Amino acid sequence: MKQSKISKTWNYYKKNSWKLGVLILSIVLFYFVIQKIELKRNSVETYGKIYEKKRIVSGIRVGPLFKYKFWFMYNGKKHFGETTKTLEGENNIGKVFKVRVLMNKPENYEILFDQEYVEKYIIDKNGIKKTLYFEKN
């Protein structure tokens, strides 16, 4: 009995579907690695402030989702971001950290929780308010 063309195609797909999966996974991983490298090489640093903390509800244990905003103006817009990186401590609202941002793609960013900063406001002799950031000890 002769196999139909659809049956042959399906059998071929069943035997070789893992190859397609490996190819797609490789492409996705390559994309994320390229984005990380680009972010490390071509980014500018600014400062972000956590304004909200939420827990993600899931079947497995997932850490809190930290939302933060950073003061990076691009085309006259203030950008907001979020991350699922974990940060120690309970009262994290209002803490300031460095944020890496790509100048040409402000939606590509990364908050760096390794050092906390304190913001100080000064008014210069022209009456312009400026914000300075210092490492918190």
PDB file of C-alpha atoms in Angstrom:
ATOM      1  CA  MET A   1       0.000   0.000   0.000  1.00  0.00           C
ATOM      2  CA  LYS A   2       1.300   3.377  -1.000  1.00  0.00           C
ATOM      3  CA  GLN A   3       1.750   6.083   1.672  1.00  0.00           C
ATOM      4  CA  SER A   4       0.138   9.404   1.019  1.00  0.00           C
ATOM      5  CA  LYS A   5       2.239  12.517   0.617  1.00  0.00           C
ATOM      6  CA  ILE A   6       0.853  13.990   3.875  1.00  0.00           C
ATOM      7  CA  SER A   7       1.704  10.804   5.754  1.00  0.00           C
ATOM      8  CA  LYS A   8       5.295  10.850   4.418  1.00  0.00           C
ATOM      9  CA  THR A   9       5.668  14.514   5.382  1.00  0.00           C
ATOM     10  CA  TRP A  10       4.318  13.851   8.864  1.00  0.00           C
ATOM     11  CA  ASN A  11       6.668  10.891   9.384  1.00  0.00           C
ATOM     12  CA  TYR A  12       9.624  12.972   8.216  1.00  0.00           C
ATOM     13  CA  TYR A  13       8.584  15.788  10.600  1.00  0.00           C
ATOM     14  CA  LYS A  14       8.245  13.364  13.537  1.00  0.00           C
ATOM     15  CA  LYS A  15      11.730  11.950  12.924  1.00  0.00           C
ATOM     16  CA  ASN A  16      13.434  15.347  12.457  1.00  0.00           C
ATOM     17  CA  SER A  17      11.402  17.753  14.601  1.00  0.00           C
ATOM     18  CA  TRP A  18      14.127  17.835  17.248  1.00  0.00           C
ATOM     19  CA  LYS A  19      16.459  19.384  14.665  1.00  0.00           C
ATOM     20  CA  LEU A  20      13.989  22.200  14.076  1.00  0.00           C
ATOM     21  CA  GLY A  21      13.687  22.706  17.838  1.00  0.00           C
ATOM     22  CA  VAL A  22      17.459  22.877  18.244  1.00  0.00           C
ATOM     23  CA  LEU A  23      17.700  25.361  15.363  1.00  0.00           C
ATOM     24  CA  ILE A  24      15.000  27.642  16.820  1.00  0.00           C
ATOM     25  CA  LEU A  25      16.542  27.458  20.319  1.00  0.00           C
ATOM     26  CA  SER A  26      19.982  28.288  18.890  1.00  0.00           C
ATOM     27  CA  ILE A  27      18.633  31.320  17.027  1.00  0.00           C
ATOM     28  CA  VAL A  28      16.821  32.614  20.137  1.00  0.00           C
ATOM     29  CA  LEU A  29      19.899  32.152  22.351  1.00  0.00           C
ATOM     30  CA  PHE A  30      22.124  33.820  19.753  1.00  0.00           C
ATOM     31  CA  TYR A  31      19.717  36.795  19.628  1.00  0.00           C
ATOM     32  CA  PHE A  32      19.805  37.242  23.423  1.00  0.00           C
ATOM     33  CA  VAL A  33      23.603  36.914  23.571  1.00  0.00           C
ATOM     34  CA  ILE A  34      23.999  39.544  20.831  1.00  0.00           C
ATOM     35  CA  GLN A  35      21.638  41.893  22.714  1.00  0.00           C
ATOM     36  CA  LYS A  36      23.637  41.473  25.957  1.00  0.00           C
ATOM     37  CA  ILE A  37      26.923  42.151  24.165  1.00  0.00           C
ATOM     38  CA  GLU A  38      25.471  45.225  22.449  1.00  0.00           C
ATOM     39  CA  LEU A  39      24.105  46.492  25.768  1.00  0.00           C
ATOM     40  CA  LYS A  40      27.512  46.149  27.435  1.00  0.00           C
ATOM     41  CA  ARG A  41      29.403  47.837  24.591  1.00  0.00           C
ATOM     42  CA  ASN A  42      27.095  50.581  23.303  1.00  0.00           C
ATOM     43  CA  SER A  43      25.112  51.684  26.332  1.00  0.00           C
ATOM     44  CA  VAL A  44      24.997  54.825  28.396  1.00  0.00           C
ATOM     45  CA  GLU A  45      24.458  54.797  32.130  1.00  0.00           C
ATOM     46  CA  THR A  46      21.709  56.657  33.886  1.00  0.00           C
ATOM     47  CA  TYR A  47      19.926  56.180  37.196  1.00  0.00           C
ATOM     48  CA  GLY A  48      16.659  54.409  37.951  1.00  0.00           C
ATOM     49  CA  LYS A  49      14.399  54.509  40.962  1.00  0.00           C
ATOM     50  CA  ILE A  50      12.181  51.613  42.052  1.00  0.00           C
ATOM     51  CA  TYR A  51       8.584  52.762  42.383  1.00  0.00           C
ATOM     52  CA  GLU A  52       6.633  49.523  42.685  1.00  0.00           C
ATOM     53  CA  LYS A  53       7.181  45.964  43.882  1.00  0.00           C
ATOM     54  CA  LYS A  54       4.892  43.098  42.929  1.00  0.00           C
ATOM     55  CA  ARG A  55       4.985  39.356  43.493  1.00  0.00           C
ATOM     56  CA  ILE A  56       4.517  37.130  40.478  1.00  0.00           C
ATOM     57  CA  VAL A  57       2.021  34.358  41.173  1.00  0.00           C
ATOM     58  CA  SER A  58       3.158  31.097  39.638  1.00  0.00           C
ATOM     59  CA  GLY A  59       3.111  27.356  40.245  1.00  0.00           C
ATOM     60  CA  ILE A  60       6.817  27.490  41.035  1.00  0.00           C
ATOM     61  CA  ARG A  61       8.581  29.926  43.356  1.00  0.00           C
ATOM     62  CA  VAL A  62       9.393  33.126  41.493  1.00  0.00           C
ATOM     63  CA  GLY A  63      10.936  36.190  43.111  1.00  0.00           C
ATOM     64  CA  PRO A  64       9.267  39.574  43.223  1.00  0.00           C
ATOM     65  CA  LEU A  65       8.950  41.659  40.092  1.00  0.00           C
ATOM     66  CA  PHE A  66      10.647  45.034  40.543  1.00  0.00           C
ATOM     67  CA  LYS A  67       9.379  47.921  38.502  1.00  0.00           C
ATOM     68  CA  TYR A  68      11.575  50.965  38.312  1.00  0.00           C
ATOM     69  CA  LYS A  69      11.702  54.191  36.397  1.00  0.00           C
ATOM     70  CA  PHE A  70      14.791  55.876  35.155  1.00  0.00           C
ATOM     71  CA  TRP A  71      15.487  59.396  34.118  1.00  0.00           C
ATOM     72  CA  PHE A  72      16.639  58.852  30.588  1.00  0.00           C
ATOM     73  CA  MET A  73      15.127  61.252  28.131  1.00  0.00           C
ATOM     74  CA  TYR A  74      14.999  60.057  24.539  1.00  0.00           C
ATOM     75  CA  ASN A  75      13.052  62.065  21.955  1.00  0.00           C
ATOM     76  CA  GLY A  76      11.517  64.058  24.795  1.00  0.00           C
ATOM     77  CA  LYS A  77      10.051  60.982  26.521  1.00  0.00           C
ATOM     78  CA  LYS A  78      10.647  59.494  29.955  1.00  0.00           C
ATOM     79  CA  HIS A  79      11.035  55.717  29.786  1.00  0.00           C
ATOM     80  CA  PHE A  80       9.912  53.107  32.298  1.00  0.00           C
ATOM     81  CA  GLY A  81      11.207  49.590  32.744  1.00  0.00           C
ATOM     82  CA  GLU A  82      10.760  46.433  34.762  1.00  0.00           C
ATOM     83  CA  THR A  83      12.868  43.453  35.754  1.00  0.00           C
ATOM     84  CA  THR A  84      12.566  40.163  37.599  1.00  0.00           C
ATOM     85  CA  LYS A  85      16.047  40.394  39.097  1.00  0.00           C
ATOM     86  CA  THR A  86      16.042  39.810  42.830  1.00  0.00           C
ATOM     87  CA  LEU A  87      17.011  42.496  45.285  1.00  0.00           C
ATOM     88  CA  GLU A  88      17.580  41.802  48.969  1.00  0.00           C
ATOM     89  CA  GLY A  89      15.522  43.606  51.562  1.00  0.00           C
ATOM     90  CA  GLU A  90      11.874  44.368  52.137  1.00  0.00           C
ATOM     91  CA  ASN A  91      11.571  48.141  51.719  1.00  0.00           C
ATOM     92  CA  ASN A  92      13.004  48.662  48.224  1.00  0.00           C
ATOM     93  CA  ILE A  93      10.633  51.402  47.072  1.00  0.00           C
ATOM     94  CA  GLY A  94      12.554  54.610  46.357  1.00  0.00           C
ATOM     95  CA  LYS A  95      15.996  52.996  46.093  1.00  0.00           C
ATOM     96  CA  VAL A  96      18.190  54.281  43.245  1.00  0.00           C
ATOM     97  CA  PHE A  97      20.448  52.133  41.041  1.00  0.00           C
ATOM     98  CA  LYS A  98      22.369  52.534  37.796  1.00  0.00           C
ATOM     99  CA  VAL A  99      20.621  51.571  34.580  1.00  0.00           C
ATOM    100  CA  ARG A 100      22.335  50.728  31.282  1.00  0.00           C
ATOM    101  CA  VAL A 101      20.381  51.936  28.259  1.00  0.00           C
ATOM    102  CA  LEU A 102      21.044  51.729  24.528  1.00  0.00           C
ATOM    103  CA  MET A 103      20.851  55.222  23.054  1.00  0.00           C
ATOM    104  CA  ASN A 104      19.192  54.131  19.809  1.00  0.00           C
ATOM    105  CA  LYS A 105      16.879  51.564  21.494  1.00  0.00           C
ATOM    106  CA  PRO A 106      15.664  52.812  24.882  1.00  0.00           C
ATOM    107  CA  GLU A 107      13.506  49.692  25.257  1.00  0.00           C
ATOM    108  CA  ASN A 108      16.758  47.708  25.667  1.00  0.00           C
ATOM    109  CA  TYR A 109      17.945  48.359  29.224  1.00  0.00           C
ATOM    110  CA  GLU A 110      19.293  46.622  32.315  1.00  0.00           C
ATOM    111  CA  ILE A 111      19.178  47.745  35.948  1.00  0.00           C
ATOM    112  CA  LEU A 112      22.326  47.059  37.981  1.00  0.00           C
ATOM    113  CA  PHE A 113      21.544  46.131  41.594  1.00  0.00           C
ATOM    114  CA  ASP A 114      25.214  45.853  42.630  1.00  0.00           C
ATOM    115  CA  GLN A 115      25.502  49.406  44.054  1.00  0.00           C
ATOM    116  CA  GLU A 116      22.817  51.609  45.563  1.00  0.00           C
ATOM    117  CA  TYR A 117      22.967  55.385  45.076  1.00  0.00           C
ATOM    118  CA  VAL A 118      21.637  58.388  46.973  1.00  0.00           C
ATOM    119  CA  GLU A 119      20.213  61.351  45.090  1.00  0.00           C
ATOM    120  CA  LYS A 120      20.929  64.915  46.202  1.00  0.00           C
ATOM    121  CA  TYR A 121      19.292  67.985  44.742  1.00  0.00           C
ATOM    122  CA  ILE A 122      21.074  71.292  44.315  1.00  0.00           C
ATOM    123  CA  ILE A 123      20.024  74.585  42.804  1.00  0.00           C
ATOM    124  CA  ASP A 124      22.738  76.366  40.852  1.00  0.00           C
ATOM    125  CA  LYS A 125      23.223  80.131  40.755  1.00  0.00           C
ATOM    126  CA  ASN A 126      20.824  80.407  37.781  1.00  0.00           C
ATOM    127  CA  GLY A 127      18.026  78.739  39.775  1.00  0.00           C
ATOM    128  CA  ILE A 128      18.172  75.483  37.841  1.00  0.00           C
ATOM    129  CA  LYS A 129      17.573  72.346  39.893  1.00  0.00           C
ATOM    130  CA  LYS A 130      20.143  69.593  39.325  1.00  0.00           C
ATOM    131  CA  THR A 131      20.270  66.058  40.653  1.00  0.00           C
ATOM    132  CA  LEU A 132      23.547  64.499  41.774  1.00  0.00           C
ATOM    133  CA  TYR A 133      24.019  60.814  42.596  1.00  0.00           C
ATOM    134  CA  PHE A 134      26.445  59.464  45.190  1.00  0.00           C
ATOM    135  CA  GLU A 135      27.288  55.880  46.131  1.00  0.00           C
ATOM    136  CA  LYS A 136      25.527  54.811  49.303  1.00  0.00           C
ATOM    137  CA  ASN A 137      27.856  53.243  51.861  1.00  0.00           C
TER     138      ASN A 137
END
